[in-house]
PDB file of C-alpha atoms and ligand atoms in Angstrom:
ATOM      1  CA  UNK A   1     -43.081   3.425  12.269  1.00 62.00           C
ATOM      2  CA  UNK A   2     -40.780   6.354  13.269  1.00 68.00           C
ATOM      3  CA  UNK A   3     -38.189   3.842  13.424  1.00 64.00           C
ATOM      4  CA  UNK A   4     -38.791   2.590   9.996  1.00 61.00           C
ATOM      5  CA  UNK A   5     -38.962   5.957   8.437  1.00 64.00           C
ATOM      6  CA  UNK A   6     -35.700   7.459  10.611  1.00 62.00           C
ATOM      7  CA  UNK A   7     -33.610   3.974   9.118  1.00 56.00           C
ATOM      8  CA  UNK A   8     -34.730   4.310   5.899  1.00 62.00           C
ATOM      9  CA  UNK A   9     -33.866   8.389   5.382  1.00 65.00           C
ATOM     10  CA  UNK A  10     -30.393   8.031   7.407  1.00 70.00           C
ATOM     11  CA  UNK A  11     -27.282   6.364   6.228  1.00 83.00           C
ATOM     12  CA  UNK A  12     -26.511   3.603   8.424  1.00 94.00           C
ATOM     13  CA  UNK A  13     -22.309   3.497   9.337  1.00 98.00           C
ATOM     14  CA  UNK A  14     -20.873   0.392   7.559  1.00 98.00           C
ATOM     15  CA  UNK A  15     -17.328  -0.694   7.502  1.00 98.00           C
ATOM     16  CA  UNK A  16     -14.723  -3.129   5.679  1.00 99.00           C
ATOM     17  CA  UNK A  17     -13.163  -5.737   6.985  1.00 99.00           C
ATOM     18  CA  UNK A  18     -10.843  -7.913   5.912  1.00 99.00           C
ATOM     19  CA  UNK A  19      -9.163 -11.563   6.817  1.00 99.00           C
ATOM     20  CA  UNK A  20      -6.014 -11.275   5.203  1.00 99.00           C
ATOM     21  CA  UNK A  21      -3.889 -14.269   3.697  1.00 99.00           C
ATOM     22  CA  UNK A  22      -2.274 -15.202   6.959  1.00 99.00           C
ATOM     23  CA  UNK A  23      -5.520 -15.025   9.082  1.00 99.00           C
ATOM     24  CA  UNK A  24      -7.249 -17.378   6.311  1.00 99.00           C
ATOM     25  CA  UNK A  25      -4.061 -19.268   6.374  1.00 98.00           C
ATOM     26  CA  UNK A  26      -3.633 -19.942  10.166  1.00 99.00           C
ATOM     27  CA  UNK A  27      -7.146 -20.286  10.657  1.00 99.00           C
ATOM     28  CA  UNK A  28      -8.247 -18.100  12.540  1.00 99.00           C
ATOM     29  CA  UNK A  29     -11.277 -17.051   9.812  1.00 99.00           C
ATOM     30  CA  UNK A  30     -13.920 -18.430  12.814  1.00 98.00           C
ATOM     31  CA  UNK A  31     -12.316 -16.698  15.425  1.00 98.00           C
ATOM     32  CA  UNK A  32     -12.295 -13.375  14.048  1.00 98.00           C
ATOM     33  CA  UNK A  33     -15.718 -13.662  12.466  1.00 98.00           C
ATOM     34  CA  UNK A  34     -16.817 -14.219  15.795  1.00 98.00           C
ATOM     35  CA  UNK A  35     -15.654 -11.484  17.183  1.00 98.00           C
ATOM     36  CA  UNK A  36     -17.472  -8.837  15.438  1.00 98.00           C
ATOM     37  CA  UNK A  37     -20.935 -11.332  15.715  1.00 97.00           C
ATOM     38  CA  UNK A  38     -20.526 -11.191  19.683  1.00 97.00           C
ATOM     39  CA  UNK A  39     -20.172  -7.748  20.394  1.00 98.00           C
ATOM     40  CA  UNK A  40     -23.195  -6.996  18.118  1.00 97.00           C
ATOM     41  CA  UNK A  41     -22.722  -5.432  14.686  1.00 98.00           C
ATOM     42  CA  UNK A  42     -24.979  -6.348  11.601  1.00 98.00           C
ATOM     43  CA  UNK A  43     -23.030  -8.266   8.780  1.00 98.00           C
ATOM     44  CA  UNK A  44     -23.811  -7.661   5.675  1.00 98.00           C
ATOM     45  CA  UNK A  45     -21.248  -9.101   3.288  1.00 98.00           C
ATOM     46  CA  UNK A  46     -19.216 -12.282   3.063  1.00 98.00           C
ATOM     47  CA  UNK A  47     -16.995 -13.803   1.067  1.00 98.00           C
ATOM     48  CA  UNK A  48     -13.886 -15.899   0.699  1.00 98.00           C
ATOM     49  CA  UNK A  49     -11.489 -14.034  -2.310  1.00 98.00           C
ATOM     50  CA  UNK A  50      -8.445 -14.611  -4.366  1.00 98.00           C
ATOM     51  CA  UNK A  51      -7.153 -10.730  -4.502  1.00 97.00           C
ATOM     52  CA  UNK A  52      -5.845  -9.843  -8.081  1.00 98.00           C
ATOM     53  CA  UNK A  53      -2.982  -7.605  -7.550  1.00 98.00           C
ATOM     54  CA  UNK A  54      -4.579  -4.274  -9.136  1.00 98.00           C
ATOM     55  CA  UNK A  55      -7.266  -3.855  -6.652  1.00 98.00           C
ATOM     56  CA  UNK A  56      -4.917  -4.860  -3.986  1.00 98.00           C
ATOM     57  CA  UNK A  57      -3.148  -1.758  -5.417  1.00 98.00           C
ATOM     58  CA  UNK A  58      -6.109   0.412  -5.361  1.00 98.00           C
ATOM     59  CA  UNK A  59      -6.881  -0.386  -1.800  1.00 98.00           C
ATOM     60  CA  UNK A  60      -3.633   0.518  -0.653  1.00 98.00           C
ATOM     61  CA  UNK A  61      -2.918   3.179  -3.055  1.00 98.00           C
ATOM     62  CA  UNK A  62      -2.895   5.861   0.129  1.00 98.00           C
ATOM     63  CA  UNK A  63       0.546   4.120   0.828  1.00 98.00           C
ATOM     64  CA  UNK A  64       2.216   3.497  -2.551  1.00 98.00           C
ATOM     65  CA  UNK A  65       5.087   5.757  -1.738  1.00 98.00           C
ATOM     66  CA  UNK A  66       6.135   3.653   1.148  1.00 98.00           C
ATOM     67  CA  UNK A  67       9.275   1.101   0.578  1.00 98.00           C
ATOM     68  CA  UNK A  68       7.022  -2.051   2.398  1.00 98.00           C
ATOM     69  CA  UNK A  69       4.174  -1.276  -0.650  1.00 98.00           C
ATOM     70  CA  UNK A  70       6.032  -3.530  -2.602  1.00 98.00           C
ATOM     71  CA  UNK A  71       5.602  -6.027   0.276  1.00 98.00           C
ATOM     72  CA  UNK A  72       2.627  -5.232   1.278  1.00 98.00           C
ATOM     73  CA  UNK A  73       0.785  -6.095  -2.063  1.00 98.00           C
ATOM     74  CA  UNK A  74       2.813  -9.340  -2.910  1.00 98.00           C
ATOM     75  CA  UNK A  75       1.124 -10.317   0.996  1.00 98.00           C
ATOM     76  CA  UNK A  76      -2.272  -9.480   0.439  1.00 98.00           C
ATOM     77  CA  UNK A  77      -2.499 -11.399  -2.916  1.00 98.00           C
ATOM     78  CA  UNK A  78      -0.229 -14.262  -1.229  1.00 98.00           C
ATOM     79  CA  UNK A  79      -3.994 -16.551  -0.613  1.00 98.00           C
ATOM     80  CA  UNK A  80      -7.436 -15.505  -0.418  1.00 98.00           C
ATOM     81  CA  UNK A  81      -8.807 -13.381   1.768  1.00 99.00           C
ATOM     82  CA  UNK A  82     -12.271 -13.270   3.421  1.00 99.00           C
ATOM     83  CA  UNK A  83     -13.837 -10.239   2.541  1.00 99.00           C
ATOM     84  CA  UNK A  84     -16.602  -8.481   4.999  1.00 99.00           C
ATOM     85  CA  UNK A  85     -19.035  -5.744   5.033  1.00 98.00           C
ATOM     86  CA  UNK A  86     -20.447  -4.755   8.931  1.00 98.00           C
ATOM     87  CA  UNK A  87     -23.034  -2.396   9.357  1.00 98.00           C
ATOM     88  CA  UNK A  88     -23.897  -0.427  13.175  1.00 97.00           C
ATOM     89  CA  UNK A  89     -23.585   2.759  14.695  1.00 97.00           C
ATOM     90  CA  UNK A  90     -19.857   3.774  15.453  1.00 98.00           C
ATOM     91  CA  UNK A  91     -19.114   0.300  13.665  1.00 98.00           C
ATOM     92  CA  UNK A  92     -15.978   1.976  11.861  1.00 98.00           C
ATOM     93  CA  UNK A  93     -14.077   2.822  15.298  1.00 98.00           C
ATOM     94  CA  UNK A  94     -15.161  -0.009  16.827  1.00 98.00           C
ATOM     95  CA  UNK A  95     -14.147  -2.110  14.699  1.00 99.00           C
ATOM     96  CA  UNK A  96     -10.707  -0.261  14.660  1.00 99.00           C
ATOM     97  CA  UNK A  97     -10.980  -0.721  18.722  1.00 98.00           C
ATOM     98  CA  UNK A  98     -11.573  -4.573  18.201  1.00 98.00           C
ATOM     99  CA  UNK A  99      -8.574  -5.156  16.032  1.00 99.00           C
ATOM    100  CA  UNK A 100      -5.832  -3.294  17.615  1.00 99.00           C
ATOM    101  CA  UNK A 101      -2.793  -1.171  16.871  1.00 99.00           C
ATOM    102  CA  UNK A 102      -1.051  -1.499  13.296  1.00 98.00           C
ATOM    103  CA  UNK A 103       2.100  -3.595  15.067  1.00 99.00           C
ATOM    104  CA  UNK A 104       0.763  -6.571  16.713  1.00 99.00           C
ATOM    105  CA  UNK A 105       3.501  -6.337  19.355  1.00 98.00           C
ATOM    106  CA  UNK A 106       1.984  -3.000  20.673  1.00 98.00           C
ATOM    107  CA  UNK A 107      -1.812  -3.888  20.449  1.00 98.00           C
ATOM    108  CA  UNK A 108      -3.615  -4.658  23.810  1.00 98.00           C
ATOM    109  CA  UNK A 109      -4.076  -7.835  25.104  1.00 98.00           C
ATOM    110  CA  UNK A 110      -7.591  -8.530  23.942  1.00 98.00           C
ATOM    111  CA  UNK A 111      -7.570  -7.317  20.625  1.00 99.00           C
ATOM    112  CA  UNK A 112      -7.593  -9.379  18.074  1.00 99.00           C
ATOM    113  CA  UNK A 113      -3.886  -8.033  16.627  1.00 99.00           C
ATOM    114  CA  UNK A 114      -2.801  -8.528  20.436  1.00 99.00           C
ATOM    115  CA  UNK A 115      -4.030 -11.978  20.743  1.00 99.00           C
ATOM    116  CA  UNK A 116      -3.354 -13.210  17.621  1.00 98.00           C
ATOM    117  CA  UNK A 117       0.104 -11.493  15.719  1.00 98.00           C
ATOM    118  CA  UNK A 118       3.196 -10.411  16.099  1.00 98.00           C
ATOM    119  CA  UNK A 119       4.077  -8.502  12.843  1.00 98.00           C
ATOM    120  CA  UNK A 120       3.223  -5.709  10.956  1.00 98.00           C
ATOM    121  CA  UNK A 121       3.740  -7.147   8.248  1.00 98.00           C
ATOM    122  CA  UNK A 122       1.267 -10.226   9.360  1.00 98.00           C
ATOM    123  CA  UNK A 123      -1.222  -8.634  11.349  1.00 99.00           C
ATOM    124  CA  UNK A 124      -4.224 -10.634   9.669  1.00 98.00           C
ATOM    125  CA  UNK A 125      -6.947  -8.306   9.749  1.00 99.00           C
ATOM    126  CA  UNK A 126      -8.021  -4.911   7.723  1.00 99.00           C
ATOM    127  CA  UNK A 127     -10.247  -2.332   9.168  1.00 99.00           C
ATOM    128  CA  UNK A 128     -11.671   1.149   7.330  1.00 98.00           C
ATOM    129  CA  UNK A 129     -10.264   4.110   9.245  1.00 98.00           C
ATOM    130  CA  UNK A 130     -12.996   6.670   8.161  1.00 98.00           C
ATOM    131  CA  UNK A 131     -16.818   5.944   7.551  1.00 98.00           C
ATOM    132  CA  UNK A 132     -15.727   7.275   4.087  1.00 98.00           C
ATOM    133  CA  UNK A 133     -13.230   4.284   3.515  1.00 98.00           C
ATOM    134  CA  UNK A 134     -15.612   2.048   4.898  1.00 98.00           C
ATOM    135  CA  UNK A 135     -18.099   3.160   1.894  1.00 98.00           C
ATOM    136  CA  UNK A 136     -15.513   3.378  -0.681  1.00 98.00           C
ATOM    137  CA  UNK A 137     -13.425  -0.027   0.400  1.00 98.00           C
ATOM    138  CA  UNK A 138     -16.813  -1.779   0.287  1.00 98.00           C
ATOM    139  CA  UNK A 139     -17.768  -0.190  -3.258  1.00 98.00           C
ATOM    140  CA  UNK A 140     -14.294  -1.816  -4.844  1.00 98.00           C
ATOM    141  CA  UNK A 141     -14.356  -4.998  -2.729  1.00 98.00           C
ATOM    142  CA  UNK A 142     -17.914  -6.115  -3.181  1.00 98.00           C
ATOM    143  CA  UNK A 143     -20.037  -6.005  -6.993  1.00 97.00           C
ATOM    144  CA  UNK A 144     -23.516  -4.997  -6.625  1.00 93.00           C
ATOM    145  CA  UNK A 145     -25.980  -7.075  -5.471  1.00 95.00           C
ATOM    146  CA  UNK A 146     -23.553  -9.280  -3.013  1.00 98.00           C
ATOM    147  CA  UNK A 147     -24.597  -7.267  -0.034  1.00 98.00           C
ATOM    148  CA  UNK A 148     -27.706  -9.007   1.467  1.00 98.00           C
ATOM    149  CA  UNK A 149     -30.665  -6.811   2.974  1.00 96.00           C
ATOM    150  CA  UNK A 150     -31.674  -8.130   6.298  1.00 96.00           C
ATOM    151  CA  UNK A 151     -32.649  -7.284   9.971  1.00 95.00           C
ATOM    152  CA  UNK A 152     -31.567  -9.464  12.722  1.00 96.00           C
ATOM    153  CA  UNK A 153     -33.950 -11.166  15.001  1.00 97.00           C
ATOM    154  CA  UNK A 154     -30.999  -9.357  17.793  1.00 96.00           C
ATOM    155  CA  UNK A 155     -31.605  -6.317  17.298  1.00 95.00           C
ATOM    156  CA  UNK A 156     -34.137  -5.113  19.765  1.00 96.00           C
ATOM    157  CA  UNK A 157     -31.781  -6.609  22.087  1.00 97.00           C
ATOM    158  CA  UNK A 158     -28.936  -4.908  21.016  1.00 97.00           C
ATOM    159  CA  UNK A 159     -30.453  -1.148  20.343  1.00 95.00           C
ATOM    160  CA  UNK A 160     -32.822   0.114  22.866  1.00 95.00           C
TER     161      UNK A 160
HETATM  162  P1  GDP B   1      -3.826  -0.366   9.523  1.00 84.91           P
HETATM  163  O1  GDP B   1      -4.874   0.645   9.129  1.00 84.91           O
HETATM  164  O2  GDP B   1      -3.720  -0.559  11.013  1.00 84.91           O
HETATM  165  O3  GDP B   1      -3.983  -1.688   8.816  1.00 84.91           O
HETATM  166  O4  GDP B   1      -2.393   0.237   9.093  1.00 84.91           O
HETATM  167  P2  GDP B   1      -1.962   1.155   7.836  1.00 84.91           P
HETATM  168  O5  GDP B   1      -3.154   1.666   7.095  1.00 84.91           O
HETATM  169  O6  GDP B   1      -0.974   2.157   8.341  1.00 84.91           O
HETATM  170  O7  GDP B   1      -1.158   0.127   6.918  1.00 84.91           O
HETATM  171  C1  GDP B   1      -1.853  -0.818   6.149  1.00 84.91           C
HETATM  172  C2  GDP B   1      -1.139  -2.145   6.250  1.00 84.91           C
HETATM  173  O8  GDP B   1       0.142  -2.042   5.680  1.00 84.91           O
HETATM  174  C3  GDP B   1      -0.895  -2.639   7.677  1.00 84.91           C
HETATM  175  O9  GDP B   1      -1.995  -3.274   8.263  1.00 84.91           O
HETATM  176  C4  GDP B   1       0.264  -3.603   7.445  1.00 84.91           C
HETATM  177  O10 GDP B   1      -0.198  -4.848   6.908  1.00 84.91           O
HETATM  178  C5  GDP B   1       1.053  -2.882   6.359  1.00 84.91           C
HETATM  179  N1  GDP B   1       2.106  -2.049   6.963  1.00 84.91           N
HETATM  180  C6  GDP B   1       1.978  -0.825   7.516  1.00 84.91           C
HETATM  181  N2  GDP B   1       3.159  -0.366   7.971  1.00 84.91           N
HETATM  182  C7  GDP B   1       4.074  -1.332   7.679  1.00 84.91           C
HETATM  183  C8  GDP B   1       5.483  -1.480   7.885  1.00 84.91           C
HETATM  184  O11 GDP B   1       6.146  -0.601   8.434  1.00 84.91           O
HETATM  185  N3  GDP B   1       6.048  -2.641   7.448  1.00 84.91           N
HETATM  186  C9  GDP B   1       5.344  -3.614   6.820  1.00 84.91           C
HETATM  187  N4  GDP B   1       5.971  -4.713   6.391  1.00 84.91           N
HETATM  188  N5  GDP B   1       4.012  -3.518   6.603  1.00 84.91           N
HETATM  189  C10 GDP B   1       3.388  -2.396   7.031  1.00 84.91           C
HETATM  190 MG1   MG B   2      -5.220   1.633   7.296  1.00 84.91          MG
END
């Protein structure tokens, strides 16, 4: 009952993540996916998305002063993306952990940037950087209602 009450007042860590064009493209969706289901965070959100280019804009807006932007939007709205929302404790640095450095070439072996890119510029995969981004990337990503509420039968086997 503790439990219950504890996960019900606190705000559990969720973050976005994101197959982009290429990933979808290449297909490597499964691969990925599977990835975050193995190691053991709770997803919550799913869906496969043609990206108009102002919210592609609004994600990135943080780097809309740099000369790729330009790039970097005509990319992301090159195909549809699968779109993700993955709930856990210390899920937003994890996940960051799981996909690897921002150039392909220098993410470890392992990762899924290191096993599976070698661009910048084609690095299939997004990942928040802050528990705040993960709240407000899933807010513009996903309409209300398209998160599902659920408990995994894993759990107890995953949190003590
Ligand atoms: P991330 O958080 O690791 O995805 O990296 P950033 O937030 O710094 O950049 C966002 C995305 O912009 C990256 O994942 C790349 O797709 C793209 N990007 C960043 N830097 C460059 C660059 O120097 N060249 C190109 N072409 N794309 C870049
Ligand atoms: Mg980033």
């Amino acid at each position: 009952l503790l439990r219950k009450i504890f996960f019900f007042v606190q705000e559990v860590e969720q973050t976005y993540i994101m197959i982009k064009p290429d990933g979808v493209q290449r297909g490597l969706v499964g691969e990925i996916i599977s990835r975050f289901e193995k190691k053991g965070f709770l997803l919550k959100g799913l869906k496969l998305f043609q990206c108009p280019k102002d919210l592609a804009q609004e994600h990135y807006k943080d780097l809309k002063e740099r000369p790729f932007f330009p790039n970097l939007i005509d990319y992301i709205t090159s195909g549809p993306v699968v779109c993700m929302a993955w709930e856990g404790d210390g899920v937003v640095a994890s996940a960051r952990k799981l996909i690897g450095a921002t150039n392909p070439l220098q993410a470890e072996p392992g990762t899924i940037r290191g096993d599976l890119a070698v661009q910048t510029g084609r690095n299939v995969v997004h990942g928040s950087d802050s528990p705040d981004n993960g709240k407000r990337e899933i807010g513009l990503w996903f309409k209300e209602g398209e998160l599902a509420q659920w408990e995994s039968v894993q759990t107890p086997w995953l949190i003590e």
